PDB file of C-alpha atoms in Angstrom:
ATOM      1  CA  MET D   1      51.376  62.741  15.393  1.00 44.00           C
ATOM      2  CA  PRO D   2      51.607  66.259  14.026  1.00 42.00           C
ATOM      3  CA  GLY D   3      50.856  69.027  16.488  1.00 41.00           C
ATOM      4  CA  GLU D   4      47.788  71.199  16.261  1.00 41.00           C
ATOM      5  CA  ASP D   5      49.602  74.458  17.112  1.00 61.00           C
ATOM      6  CA  ALA D   6      52.090  74.833  14.256  1.00 81.00           C
ATOM      7  CA  GLY D   7      50.158  72.665  11.871  1.00 90.00           C
ATOM      8  CA  ALA D   8      51.482  70.101   9.476  1.00 94.00           C
ATOM      9  CA  VAL D   9      52.642  69.954   5.905  1.00 96.00           C
ATOM     10  CA  LEU D  10      50.295  67.720   3.934  1.00 97.00           C
ATOM     11  CA  LEU D  11      52.358  66.143   1.135  1.00 96.00           C
ATOM     12  CA  VAL D  12      50.200  64.527  -1.544  1.00 97.00           C
ATOM     13  CA  ASP D  13      51.214  61.918  -4.122  1.00 95.00           C
ATOM     14  CA  ALA D  14      48.786  63.341  -6.692  1.00 95.00           C
ATOM     15  CA  ALA D  15      49.068  60.511  -9.239  1.00 92.00           C
ATOM     16  CA  ASN D  16      48.459  57.902  -6.558  1.00 92.00           C
ATOM     17  CA  VAL D  17      45.495  59.761  -5.066  1.00 94.00           C
ATOM     18  CA  VAL D  18      43.904  60.380  -8.482  1.00 90.00           C
ATOM     19  CA  GLY D  19      44.392  56.712  -9.372  1.00 80.00           C
ATOM     20  CA  ALA D  20      42.693  55.525  -6.192  1.00 77.00           C
ATOM     21  CA  ARG D  21      39.192  56.253  -7.523  1.00 77.00           C
ATOM     22  CA  PRO D  22      37.857  54.542 -10.664  1.00 69.00           C
ATOM     23  CA  ASP D  23      36.148  57.694 -11.930  1.00 71.00           C
ATOM     24  CA  GLY D  24      37.527  57.796 -15.474  1.00 66.00           C
ATOM     25  CA  TRP D  25      40.750  59.627 -14.566  1.00 66.00           C
ATOM     26  CA  TRP D  26      42.655  57.557 -17.137  1.00 64.00           C
ATOM     27  CA  ARG D  27      40.815  59.362 -19.959  1.00 73.00           C
ATOM     28  CA  ASP D  28      42.068  62.767 -18.757  1.00 78.00           C
ATOM     29  CA  ARG D  29      44.862  62.467 -16.233  1.00 86.00           C
ATOM     30  CA  ALA D  30      45.661  66.198 -16.317  1.00 90.00           C
ATOM     31  CA  GLY D  31      41.998  67.130 -15.826  1.00 90.00           C
ATOM     32  CA  ALA D  32      41.642  64.718 -12.909  1.00 92.00           C
ATOM     33  CA  THR D  33      44.776  66.184 -11.329  1.00 95.00           C
ATOM     34  CA  ALA D  34      43.484  69.738 -11.797  1.00 95.00           C
ATOM     35  CA  ARG D  35      40.239  68.782 -10.035  1.00 94.00           C
ATOM     36  CA  LEU D  36      42.180  67.238  -7.135  1.00 95.00           C
ATOM     37  CA  LEU D  37      44.401  70.316  -6.795  1.00 97.00           C
ATOM     38  CA  ALA D  38      41.347  72.592  -6.755  1.00 96.00           C
ATOM     39  CA  ARG D  39      39.881  70.564  -3.889  1.00 96.00           C
ATOM     40  CA  LEU D  40      43.219  70.544  -2.024  1.00 97.00           C
ATOM     41  CA  ALA D  41      43.233  74.359  -2.117  1.00 97.00           C
ATOM     42  CA  ALA D  42      40.508  74.362   0.557  1.00 96.00           C
ATOM     43  CA  LEU D  43      42.730  72.628   3.142  1.00 97.00           C
ATOM     44  CA  PRO D  44      45.456  75.126   4.156  1.00 96.00           C
ATOM     45  CA  GLY D  45      44.528  76.615   7.524  1.00 94.00           C
ATOM     46  CA  ARG D  46      41.761  74.084   8.051  1.00 95.00           C
ATOM     47  CA  THR D  47      41.623  71.588  10.911  1.00 94.00           C
ATOM     48  CA  VAL D  48      40.578  68.060   9.953  1.00 93.00           C
ATOM     49  CA  PRO D  49      40.322  64.697  11.733  1.00 90.00           C
ATOM     50  CA  ALA D  50      43.760  63.115  12.100  1.00 89.00           C
ATOM     51  CA  PRO D  51      44.449  60.117   9.847  1.00 89.00           C
ATOM     52  CA  ALA D  52      44.937  57.710  12.754  1.00 83.00           C
ATOM     53  CA  GLY D  53      42.597  59.325  15.245  1.00 80.00           C
ATOM     54  CA  GLY D  54      43.852  61.387  18.123  1.00 79.00           C
ATOM     55  CA  ASP D  55      44.168  65.156  18.093  1.00 86.00           C
ATOM     56  CA  PRO D  56      42.778  66.984  15.056  1.00 92.00           C
ATOM     57  CA  LEU D  57      45.261  67.947  12.355  1.00 91.00           C
ATOM     58  CA  ARG D  58      45.706  71.549  11.250  1.00 94.00           C
ATOM     59  CA  CYS D  59      46.910  71.739   7.663  1.00 95.00           C
ATOM     60  CA  ALA D  60      49.456  74.551   7.613  1.00 95.00           C
ATOM     61  CA  GLU D  61      50.600  73.868   4.057  1.00 96.00           C
ATOM     62  CA  VAL D  62      49.597  71.577   1.201  1.00 98.00           C
ATOM     63  CA  VAL D  63      52.218  70.332  -1.262  1.00 98.00           C
ATOM     64  CA  ALA D  64      51.241  68.132  -4.203  1.00 97.00           C
ATOM     65  CA  VAL D  65      53.740  66.257  -6.360  1.00 96.00           C
ATOM     66  CA  VAL D  66      52.625  65.859  -9.980  1.00 96.00           C
ATOM     67  CA  GLU D  67      54.251  63.942 -12.801  1.00 92.00           C
ATOM     68  CA  GLY D  68      53.853  63.100 -16.468  1.00 90.00           C
ATOM     69  CA  ALA D  69      51.025  64.839 -18.334  1.00 88.00           C
ATOM     70  CA  ALA D  70      49.838  66.420 -15.079  1.00 91.00           C
ATOM     71  CA  ARG D  71      52.989  68.576 -14.862  1.00 93.00           C
ATOM     72  CA  ALA D  72      51.279  71.186 -17.057  1.00 93.00           C
ATOM     73  CA  VAL D  73      48.348  71.637 -14.663  1.00 95.00           C
ATOM     74  CA  PRO D  74      48.295  75.122 -13.089  1.00 94.00           C
ATOM     75  CA  ALA D  75      48.765  75.429  -9.343  1.00 95.00           C
ATOM     76  CA  PRO D  76      45.749  76.859  -7.529  1.00 95.00           C
ATOM     77  CA  ASP D  77      46.251  79.407  -4.764  1.00 96.00           C
ATOM     78  CA  GLY D  78      47.007  77.631  -1.509  1.00 95.00           C
ATOM     79  CA  VAL D  79      48.728  74.575  -3.001  1.00 97.00           C
ATOM     80  CA  THR D  80      52.447  74.289  -3.700  1.00 97.00           C
ATOM     81  CA  VAL D  81      52.843  72.091  -6.771  1.00 97.00           C
ATOM     82  CA  VAL D  82      56.111  70.221  -7.275  1.00 96.00           C
ATOM     83  CA  ARG D  83      56.466  69.225 -10.939  1.00 96.00           C
ATOM     84  CA  ALA D  84      58.557  66.057 -10.978  1.00 95.00           C
ATOM     85  CA  PRO D  85      60.956  66.131 -13.937  1.00 92.00           C
ATOM     86  CA  GLY D  86      61.179  62.347 -13.802  1.00 89.00           C
ATOM     87  CA  SER D  87      59.963  59.966 -11.134  1.00 90.00           C
ATOM     88  CA  GLY D  88      57.189  61.353  -8.961  1.00 88.00           C
ATOM     89  CA  ASP D  89      58.303  59.019  -6.169  1.00 90.00           C
ATOM     90  CA  ASP D  90      61.829  60.452  -6.245  1.00 93.00           C
ATOM     91  CA  ALA D  91      60.489  64.010  -6.112  1.00 95.00           C
ATOM     92  CA  LEU D  92      58.100  63.215  -3.263  1.00 94.00           C
ATOM     93  CA  ALA D  93      60.802  61.435  -1.232  1.00 95.00           C
ATOM     94  CA  SER D  94      63.082  64.452  -1.708  1.00 95.00           C
ATOM     95  CA  VAL D  95      60.407  66.929  -0.567  1.00 96.00           C
ATOM     96  CA  ALA D  96      59.585  64.705   2.424  1.00 96.00           C
ATOM     97  CA  ALA D  97      63.246  64.590   3.473  1.00 95.00           C
ATOM     98  CA  ARG D  98      63.524  68.385   3.188  1.00 95.00           C
ATOM     99  CA  VAL D  99      60.358  69.031   5.235  1.00 95.00           C
ATOM    100  CA  ALA D 100      61.388  66.514   7.907  1.00 93.00           C
ATOM    101  CA  GLY D 101      64.885  68.033   7.975  1.00 93.00           C
ATOM    102  CA  GLU D 102      63.307  71.412   8.747  1.00 94.00           C
ATOM    103  CA  GLY D 103      61.697  69.817  11.815  1.00 92.00           C
ATOM    104  CA  ARG D 104      58.185  70.352  10.508  1.00 93.00           C
ATOM    105  CA  ASP D 105      55.333  67.914  11.085  1.00 93.00           C
ATOM    106  CA  LEU D 106      54.610  65.942   7.942  1.00 94.00           C
ATOM    107  CA  VAL D 107      51.656  63.893   6.744  1.00 95.00           C
ATOM    108  CA  VAL D 108      52.172  62.071   3.438  1.00 95.00           C
ATOM    109  CA  VAL D 109      49.191  60.839   1.441  1.00 95.00           C
ATOM    110  CA  THR D 110      49.988  57.800  -0.714  1.00 92.00           C
ATOM    111  CA  ALA D 111      49.057  54.145  -0.978  1.00 87.00           C
ATOM    112  CA  ASP D 112      52.360  53.300  -2.680  1.00 83.00           C
ATOM    113  CA  ARG D 113      54.135  50.840  -0.366  1.00 87.00           C
ATOM    114  CA  GLY D 114      57.477  51.275  -2.082  1.00 87.00           C
ATOM    115  CA  LEU D 115      57.295  55.027  -1.627  1.00 85.00           C
ATOM    116  CA  ARG D 116      56.182  54.667   1.988  1.00 85.00           C
ATOM    117  CA  ALA D 117      59.386  52.722   2.691  1.00 88.00           C
ATOM    118  CA  ARG D 118      61.446  55.686   1.410  1.00 91.00           C
ATOM    119  CA  LEU D 119      59.897  58.300   3.698  1.00 90.00           C
ATOM    120  CA  PRO D 120      61.761  59.773   6.668  1.00 88.00           C
ATOM    121  CA  ALA D 121      61.187  58.432  10.163  1.00 88.00           C
ATOM    122  CA  GLY D 122      58.547  60.426  11.954  1.00 86.00           C
ATOM    123  CA  ALA D 123      56.477  61.161   8.863  1.00 91.00           C
ATOM    124  CA  ALA D 124      52.849  60.191   9.326  1.00 90.00           C
ATOM    125  CA  VAL D 125      51.542  58.299   6.309  1.00 92.00           C
ATOM    126  CA  THR D 126      47.956  57.761   5.268  1.00 92.00           C
ATOM    127  CA  GLY D 127      46.112  56.575   2.202  1.00 92.00           C
ATOM    128  CA  PRO D 128      43.971  58.361  -0.365  1.00 94.00           C
ATOM    129  CA  GLY D 129      40.747  57.267   1.351  1.00 93.00           C
ATOM    130  CA  TRP D 130      41.460  59.523   4.329  1.00 94.00           C
ATOM    131  CA  LEU D 131      42.149  62.469   2.038  1.00 95.00           C
ATOM    132  CA  TYR D 132      38.944  61.962   0.059  1.00 93.00           C
ATOM    133  CA  ASP D 133      37.061  61.823   3.373  1.00 93.00           C
ATOM    134  CA  VAL D 134      38.368  65.237   4.500  1.00 93.00           C
ATOM    135  CA  LEU D 135      38.250  67.041   1.144  1.00 93.00           C
ATOM    136  CA  PRO D 136      35.269  69.248   0.386  1.00 86.00           C
ATOM    137  CA  ALA D 137      33.016  67.898  -2.373  1.00 77.00           C
TER     138      ALA D 137
END
């Protein structure tokens, strides 16, 4: 589990997280993504309950992968936005491999089983429900 001292990179599959709540996101995918990114901006530097229990998790950095119509959404301060030119899954897997290769603790937020299978060993993976629980309203 990621350490509390250095903190972890929180890598968010934005399309998957937005799609996890039936709140009308399909009518305005870009708007729903912008709202998620704005909420994610509160997490860097914050300590939250760990996804699987255990020691609390300090979010050192938040990275969100966006795709499709959401690529045009501006990045709020505090969130690194990766604009996938094609497949969001490919972009997220690439970022995850880079972060893991740097030896940094990594928590990936996605419910996509196919994507989960592509993540590097050692990456902690959790679903959108955990993220919604720790995000400010």
